[in-house]
Each structure stands twice: as structure tokens, then as C-alpha cells.
């Protein structure tokens, strides 16, 4: 049996509620703009939380819009820039699952089709409402015969379609949960990358903070090897809010603490320290999952460089203690996690790598001794792996090899690379 993926549009595929954004566009300059917009937003939230019927909310919002076809074109342009980041980086998934990745939404085809079609989602697999227009191109209503305009519309649609296969639902609202409640789908994944509604997450089979997480738990091909929401980023001490915002916006799981607590040592993947914070050698030696450490000040004397090198932890700091580096340091940390970049690190060779959209990127951190690259490439050759590009740089006692490959590989390849003598740490960055 095939697997089908029923994906919501508003606040799931995109970061925003499209009708709310259309209201902003169509009401721009109106003296009662803010008042009307808040009323539209209120209808949206009540429906998403299951407190009023979807039909009631839809009719109420459309009546308040004052929008025309010109406004719709502006909305489409805006929405294309607001696709959720985890969906955007997994375009390949939609191309590979063109038959079974569907958009099912209480929104409107007039703006959904142009936004999702570039991702390889077929128009016949997009189910949504349609507007009615007057002779001047103004929206005056919607097709009320469409089941998606009614309460429980998604349930009725799936009953009518009678899909033969396992169906997985992904969405942020109550209408998405209703699919699970009806028994029509295998599992419901509450999507929380943009908004989290407790009334929905409490009833979900799985809360997925990103599309990467959905792909990961279902063992589906993904653009990245490990969901960023599973990487614990611990922020300790006096750290400006913008620093935490940058890392949270990038999708990492954030914890903010006044001091570094021992209970986090085994799980922390990223560590950002405010100026003056110290971490003991004993604590650092237990940070086995720590990939990068940022320090908003001069890290010298605060954190053991020796232990960081021994554990393959990339360190970024702010030696000049500029206020702007409240953004610089977390961005450098994110660039290392996302792309493998080590530019301007305190302890690693400085590499800025090309963005890799397809294939696999493998990072090998090792002691700077002769012959490592030859051993790495012998393993690739033995496994008949085609190397697309490769980068090697050394600094002091650290060697860093980044290899991009386009081949599928056996798990034994990873085991062989990890077992090379003098290996410190190994990561798979991209998987597709």
C-alpha cells in the first residue's frame, strides 16, 4: 500500500495564515485597518482551536477582506517568501513523492496553487476552496458547495476520495486533528514550526517542530541528516535576546539558563555563553554531543581549548567584545551546524563551504597527523563512492576534511570512516 501525505497550507506549508495576510494587503491605508484585521485574526484562531465552526470563521473572514484580484497577486508574491523553512529545504521530497504528497486546506486555490506548484506538487493533488468574484474582480464570497468550506470538510473530502493506502496528516489546526479523530488517517502530526496550539498538540500522535522531524521519525529521505529541533542549544549567562532569537528562528531547541547545570552536559549540542561565564574542564569533558561553543567575549582562559580540540568542538568568540557580535557569534555557530563552515573560529581551520542542496556532505574531524586524507579516500574508493568535491584544511593539532558525495552508501561506509585511527568526530550533514 502507498503512503499518502496530507499537508495543511496555512501556518504549516507557509509560516502565516494567508487570509490574515490578504487582509493586511487589502486594508492597507484604511482608517479601521487594525480593528478589522484583529477581527479577522480572531475568527482564524477560534476556528483553529475548534471553538467555532470552520464555515462560520470562513464566511466571517471573507466578508471583512475587501480584497480583489490585484491584492491576490501581491499576496502570492508575499507567500512565496513565507514558505516554512523546513518545507523549503526539502523540495526533493515533493519531487520524489509527486503522486502522494497532497495539499488539503481550507484556504483558497487562487493563492495556494501558485505557491506550492514550484515544489513539484501537482495541481490535481491540491484540494482547497475557491473564491467568487464580482465583475470588478473583488472577492464577494466562495463556492459553498465545496466540502472544504464546511465544518469537518477535510474529513468529508477524504471519505469522498476513498484513498487506498496509509495516510499521514500534517497540520497545525483543529481541522487537521479531525482527520485522526475520524479514523481516516494512520497518524496525525501536529506541526509547530510556526505556531503551537495546545488544543491540537495535546491530541496529536506526534508533535513535529519541523518537516525534517516528520521525515526523520518516518525514516523518509531528508535534506539534512538530523532535525535541528533535536539539537539542544543551551544559552547560559547574560546573553542578548537577539542571540537566542537567531538560534531559535533557525529551528534549534533552546534552553536559557543563568548557570551551566551538570544535567545538560550529556545532551547539549550547542552552547552559547555570555561574557564572564566559565565552564569547568570536568563539565566540558562530559559534553560528548557538543558540536560548537560560542562565547560573547574573549574565550581565552574561560574554556579549555585543549579539551575542545580533543572532542572536536568548534569554538567561536568575540575577542573585541563588540555589541554587534551578539549576532555574529550565533550566526557562525548556526553556519557550522547547517553547512559545516568554520570561518573565524578560534580553534579550527577557517573554511567557508559551498551550499550543498543535493547528495551527502560528510565531515571528518581528526588529529593533524600524516596520511588521514589518503585513508579516507581509500575507503571511498573501496566503496565505489563518487566524490563531487572535497576540502581539507589543518590548524595546529586539528585536521578537517569535508567531502561531498552523490552516491547512496552502505552504513558500513560510515563505520569505516569513524574507525580511522586518530578520528576525533564524524558528522553527516546532508543526506539527500
XYZ file of C-alpha atoms in Angstrom:
432
model
C 0.000 0.000 0.000
C 1.186 3.504 -0.822
C 1.793 6.134 1.836
C -0.067 9.418 1.307
C 0.905 12.705 2.938
C -1.947 15.160 3.571
C -0.374 18.546 4.306
C -2.090 21.714 5.504
C -1.174 25.056 3.907
C -1.712 27.961 6.319
C 0.828 28.073 9.186
C 2.140 24.699 8.004
C 3.447 24.807 4.438
C 3.682 28.562 4.901
C 4.670 30.478 8.011
C 1.497 32.595 8.021
C -2.281 32.499 7.686
C -2.924 33.600 4.099
C -6.301 35.250 4.688
C -4.829 37.276 7.536
C -2.031 38.407 5.217
C -4.530 39.200 2.460
C -6.380 41.386 4.956
C -3.183 43.318 5.703
C -2.681 43.906 1.978
C -6.273 44.804 1.086
C -6.859 47.015 4.135
C -3.610 48.955 3.864
C -4.291 52.639 4.436
C -7.834 52.048 5.703
C -8.623 54.010 8.912
C -10.092 50.906 10.562
C -7.322 48.605 9.296
C -6.118 47.406 12.687
C -9.608 46.868 14.075
C -10.751 44.820 11.062
C -7.511 42.860 10.961
C -7.849 41.865 14.626
C -11.381 40.669 13.961
C -10.172 38.501 11.049
C -7.375 37.125 13.209
C -9.905 36.371 15.964
C -12.023 34.308 13.545
C -8.879 32.404 12.467
C -7.822 31.500 15.993
C -11.310 30.489 17.129
C -11.631 28.097 14.197
C -8.115 26.651 14.594
C -8.841 25.946 18.263
C -12.191 24.321 17.409
C -14.263 26.957 19.258
C -16.416 27.966 16.264
C -17.289 26.125 13.070
C -14.959 26.444 10.115
C -17.814 27.686 7.875
C -18.620 30.455 10.353
C -14.987 31.552 10.529
C -14.502 31.391 6.767
C -17.602 33.426 5.984
C -16.710 35.983 8.633
C -13.176 36.479 7.341
C -14.072 36.656 3.663
C -16.776 39.254 4.374
C -14.197 41.507 6.050
C -11.452 41.234 3.408
C -12.349 43.957 0.874
C -9.848 42.249 -1.452
C -9.600 41.987 -5.227
C -7.514 40.076 -7.791
C -4.761 42.671 -7.684
C -4.447 42.134 -3.938
C -4.257 38.382 -4.556
C -1.241 38.824 -6.828
C 0.522 40.791 -4.097
C -0.379 38.063 -1.618
C 1.061 35.305 -3.832
C 4.349 37.202 -4.137
C 4.428 37.599 -0.352
C 3.568 33.957 0.401
C 6.345 32.655 -1.844
C 8.763 34.322 0.554
C 6.986 32.860 3.573
C 7.229 29.129 2.859
C 8.221 27.338 6.071
C 11.966 26.825 6.093
C 11.862 23.079 6.693
C 9.492 22.575 3.749
C 11.591 24.808 1.531
C 14.798 22.846 2.113
C 13.033 19.545 1.431
C 11.853 20.303 -2.110
C 13.316 16.987 -3.244
C 10.777 15.101 -1.113
C 7.881 16.571 -3.102
C 9.512 15.763 -6.423
C 10.054 12.154 -5.324
C 6.502 11.843 -3.939
C 4.591 13.820 -6.559
C 1.813 11.199 -6.644
C 1.218 11.047 -2.908
C 2.183 14.424 -1.359
C -1.068 16.406 -1.296
C -2.107 19.815 -0.039
C -5.510 19.770 1.667
C -6.550 23.156 3.009
C -9.469 25.305 3.990
C -7.616 28.099 2.187
C -8.079 29.029 -1.464
C -6.660 27.598 -4.656
C -6.206 31.076 -6.138
C -3.177 31.624 -3.890
C -2.227 28.067 -2.914
C -1.587 26.680 -6.404
C 0.975 29.340 -7.440
C 2.868 28.944 -4.143
C 3.138 25.140 -3.955
C 3.391 24.247 -7.665
C 7.112 25.213 -7.924
C 7.804 22.469 -5.358
C 6.529 19.777 -7.688
C 3.109 19.424 -6.069
C 0.611 18.690 -8.826
C -2.451 20.881 -9.192
C -4.739 17.842 -9.202
C -3.350 16.980 -5.739
C -4.240 20.387 -4.298
C -7.629 20.437 -2.578
C -8.877 23.815 -1.370
C -11.709 26.331 -1.621
C -12.265 28.787 -4.477
C -13.340 32.428 -4.371
C -16.277 34.088 -6.093
C -15.612 37.467 -7.707
C -17.802 40.332 -8.902
C -17.441 41.995 -12.310
C -14.749 44.328 -10.919
C -12.601 41.474 -9.624
C -13.498 41.896 -5.946
C -13.970 38.853 -3.734
C -17.627 38.555 -2.788
C -17.725 35.011 -1.427
C -16.696 31.421 -2.020
C -18.026 28.215 -3.536
C -20.198 26.925 -0.705
C -20.717 23.562 -2.425
C -17.059 22.654 -1.811
C -16.858 20.277 1.180
C -13.755 22.148 2.412
C -15.912 25.213 3.105
C -17.819 23.257 5.759
C -17.060 22.159 9.292
C -15.357 18.765 9.045
C -14.648 19.421 5.379
C -11.310 17.633 5.335
C -12.943 14.529 6.782
C -15.709 14.617 4.176
C -13.200 15.137 1.358
C -11.133 12.105 2.369
C -14.265 9.997 2.650
C -15.234 11.046 -0.870
C -11.739 10.371 -2.243
C -11.626 6.904 -0.641
C -7.826 6.748 -0.800
C -6.443 3.223 -0.721
C -3.281 3.497 1.319
C -1.805 4.701 4.597
C -2.476 8.385 5.144
C -0.355 10.669 7.328
C -1.732 14.087 8.242
C 0.444 17.136 8.926
C -1.052 20.390 10.155
C -1.400 22.939 12.929
C -5.153 23.235 13.426
C -8.217 21.501 14.778
C -9.481 20.593 11.294
C -6.257 18.612 10.788
C -6.758 16.697 14.037
C -10.309 15.834 12.936
C -8.787 13.563 10.282
C -7.203 11.464 13.017
C -10.360 11.586 15.114
C -12.339 10.240 12.142
C -10.081 7.203 11.816
C -9.289 8.019 8.187
C -5.567 8.553 8.664
C -2.770 6.474 10.144
C -1.182 9.220 12.259
C -1.626 12.925 12.879
C 1.487 15.098 13.216
C 0.935 18.492 14.867
C 3.214 20.909 13.027
C 4.599 23.573 15.390
C 7.378 25.278 13.421
C 5.264 28.430 13.134
C 2.598 28.164 15.818
C 1.746 25.696 18.566
C -1.849 25.253 19.666
C -2.166 23.257 22.886
C -5.671 22.098 21.970
C -4.096 20.411 18.923
C -0.721 19.229 20.230
C -2.361 17.506 23.208
C -4.258 15.234 20.807
C -1.547 14.594 18.217
C 0.228 11.282 17.675
C 3.475 13.223 17.371
C 4.414 16.879 17.727
C 6.720 17.804 14.854
C 8.527 21.158 15.227
C 9.709 20.903 11.606
C 9.132 18.928 8.430
C 12.629 17.499 8.977
C 11.321 15.907 12.176
C 8.395 14.334 10.308
C 10.739 12.879 7.688
C 13.181 11.675 10.350
C 10.670 9.772 12.506
C 9.122 8.169 9.422
C 12.556 7.240 8.001
C 11.991 9.226 4.812
C 14.725 10.941 2.753
C 15.537 14.373 4.139
C 17.706 17.316 3.140
C 19.531 17.166 6.477
C 20.741 14.187 8.462
C 19.284 15.134 11.831
C 16.397 17.508 12.682
C 17.690 20.749 14.150
C 14.839 20.765 16.665
C 16.524 17.720 18.247
C 19.785 19.615 18.789
C 19.758 21.125 22.270
C 21.160 24.653 22.259
C 21.940 25.821 25.787
C 22.317 29.572 26.388
C 23.996 30.494 29.667
C 24.534 33.831 31.382
C 23.959 37.387 30.189
C 23.195 36.840 26.501
C 21.258 39.422 24.445
C 17.802 38.371 23.329
C 18.792 38.697 19.658
C 21.310 35.858 20.082
C 18.660 33.439 21.317
C 16.233 34.671 18.648
C 18.678 33.897 15.824
C 19.199 30.320 17.005
C 15.545 29.695 17.829
C 14.451 31.043 14.432
C 16.871 28.609 12.818
C 14.991 25.726 14.436
C 17.233 24.654 17.313
C 15.783 23.598 20.664
C 16.643 26.448 23.033
C 17.156 26.406 26.814
C 18.154 29.615 28.601
C 19.865 29.268 31.997
C 21.713 31.556 34.393
C 24.372 28.913 35.085
C 25.611 25.788 33.330
C 23.943 22.844 35.070
C 25.639 19.434 35.072
C 22.420 17.705 33.955
C 22.817 19.226 30.482
C 26.375 18.046 29.837
C 25.450 14.758 28.153
C 22.783 16.180 25.837
C 23.895 19.689 24.859
C 24.740 20.023 21.144
C 25.370 23.778 21.028
C 26.497 26.011 23.879
C 26.371 29.819 23.844
C 27.966 31.525 26.862
C 27.612 35.128 27.968
C 30.695 37.166 28.793
C 32.172 36.138 32.125
C 30.673 32.641 32.187
C 33.155 29.849 32.799
C 32.753 26.133 32.187
C 34.890 23.703 34.132
C 37.159 21.154 32.481
C 35.162 18.379 34.126
C 31.888 19.675 32.710
C 33.354 20.159 29.234
C 34.885 16.680 29.233
C 31.389 15.174 29.620
C 29.889 17.139 26.695
C 30.080 14.246 24.239
C 27.385 15.617 21.891
C 28.666 19.205 21.892
C 29.468 20.312 18.351
C 30.058 24.033 18.711
C 30.593 26.524 21.518
C 30.068 30.290 21.229
C 31.352 32.879 23.661
C 30.251 36.530 23.735
C 33.639 37.847 24.769
C 37.247 36.636 24.703
C 37.060 32.891 25.355
C 40.732 32.620 26.304
C 41.071 31.361 29.875
C 37.320 30.729 30.193
C 37.042 27.452 28.306
C 39.706 24.786 27.793
C 40.872 24.911 24.184
C 42.694 21.598 24.686
C 39.502 19.756 25.630
C 37.559 21.413 22.795
C 40.181 20.193 20.327
C 40.200 16.703 21.803
C 36.406 16.478 21.457
C 36.155 18.211 18.061
C 34.194 21.194 19.417
C 34.355 24.247 17.150
C 34.733 27.481 19.166
C 33.574 30.939 18.079
C 34.125 34.012 20.226
C 34.048 37.792 20.263
C 37.569 38.918 21.128
C 36.778 42.607 20.548
C 33.539 42.384 22.551
C 31.517 44.379 20.019
C 27.749 44.608 20.642
C 27.139 43.547 17.029
C 28.769 40.212 17.785
C 25.681 39.245 19.746
C 24.525 38.365 16.227
C 27.859 37.356 14.715
C 28.688 34.541 17.146
C 25.319 32.686 16.996
C 25.255 33.055 13.201
C 28.707 31.461 12.972
C 27.533 28.612 15.201
C 24.459 28.062 13.035
C 26.556 28.177 9.849
C 28.751 25.388 11.207
C 25.776 23.186 12.113
C 23.937 23.930 8.864
C 26.746 23.950 6.330
C 29.986 22.875 8.013
C 31.526 26.383 7.878
C 34.300 27.088 10.398
C 35.231 30.594 9.236
C 36.636 32.781 12.043
C 36.559 30.018 14.639
C 39.056 30.264 17.477
C 40.442 26.714 17.201
C 39.557 25.193 13.773
C 40.906 25.830 10.278
C 38.844 28.506 8.558
C 36.562 27.081 5.853
C 33.597 28.643 4.046
C 31.928 25.855 2.108
C 29.590 25.977 -0.897
C 25.932 25.357 -0.142
C 25.075 21.716 -0.814
C 21.489 21.108 -1.911
C 21.704 17.507 -3.119
C 23.807 14.497 -2.227
C 25.614 13.901 1.047
C 28.083 16.041 2.977
C 30.384 14.174 5.357
C 32.528 15.974 7.953
C 35.610 14.243 9.342
C 37.457 15.886 12.243
C 40.776 14.286 13.156
C 44.164 14.792 14.731
C 46.549 16.552 12.381
C 48.796 13.627 11.511
C 50.057 12.491 8.064
C 48.070 10.112 5.888
C 44.483 10.753 7.074
C 43.189 12.039 3.731
C 44.683 9.035 1.916
C 42.926 6.653 4.317
C 39.618 8.500 3.903
C 39.804 8.408 0.119
C 40.852 4.757 0.076
C 37.644 3.950 1.955
C 35.584 5.945 -0.569
C 37.341 4.141 -3.425
C 36.814 0.708 -1.857
C 33.091 1.510 -1.552
C 32.903 2.841 -5.137
C 31.853 6.293 -3.933
C 31.953 9.190 -6.397
C 33.393 12.336 -4.770
C 31.792 15.571 -6.017
C 34.089 17.894 -4.066
C 36.461 17.711 -1.141
C 38.061 20.215 1.217
C 40.958 19.654 3.632
C 42.480 22.189 5.975
C 44.561 21.871 9.118
C 45.239 24.155 12.035
C 47.619 23.205 14.813
C 46.588 19.796 16.071
C 43.229 19.771 14.219
C 42.543 18.413 10.718
C 39.190 18.953 8.990
C 38.036 17.123 5.856
C 34.694 17.881 4.201
C 33.576 15.531 1.405
C 30.508 15.920 -0.812
C 29.358 12.708 -2.484
C 26.408 11.936 -4.768
C 26.170 8.192 -4.222
C 23.966 6.170 -1.945
C 26.161 4.418 0.558
C 26.030 1.438 2.853
C 26.071 2.052 6.604
C 29.363 0.207 6.744
C 30.990 3.198 4.987
C 30.230 5.433 7.971
C 31.553 2.812 10.369
C 34.791 2.552 8.383
C 35.290 6.341 8.374
C 34.683 6.564 12.112
C 37.195 3.787 12.766
C 40.098 5.541 11.032
C 42.876 5.943 13.561
C 43.097 9.492 15.024
C 39.463 10.299 14.175
C 38.022 12.793 16.685
C 34.453 13.313 15.439
C 32.374 12.469 12.362
C 29.113 14.024 11.155
C 26.742 13.523 8.252
C 25.432 16.972 7.384
C 23.193 16.466 4.341
C 21.515 13.195 3.445
C 19.667 13.566 0.149
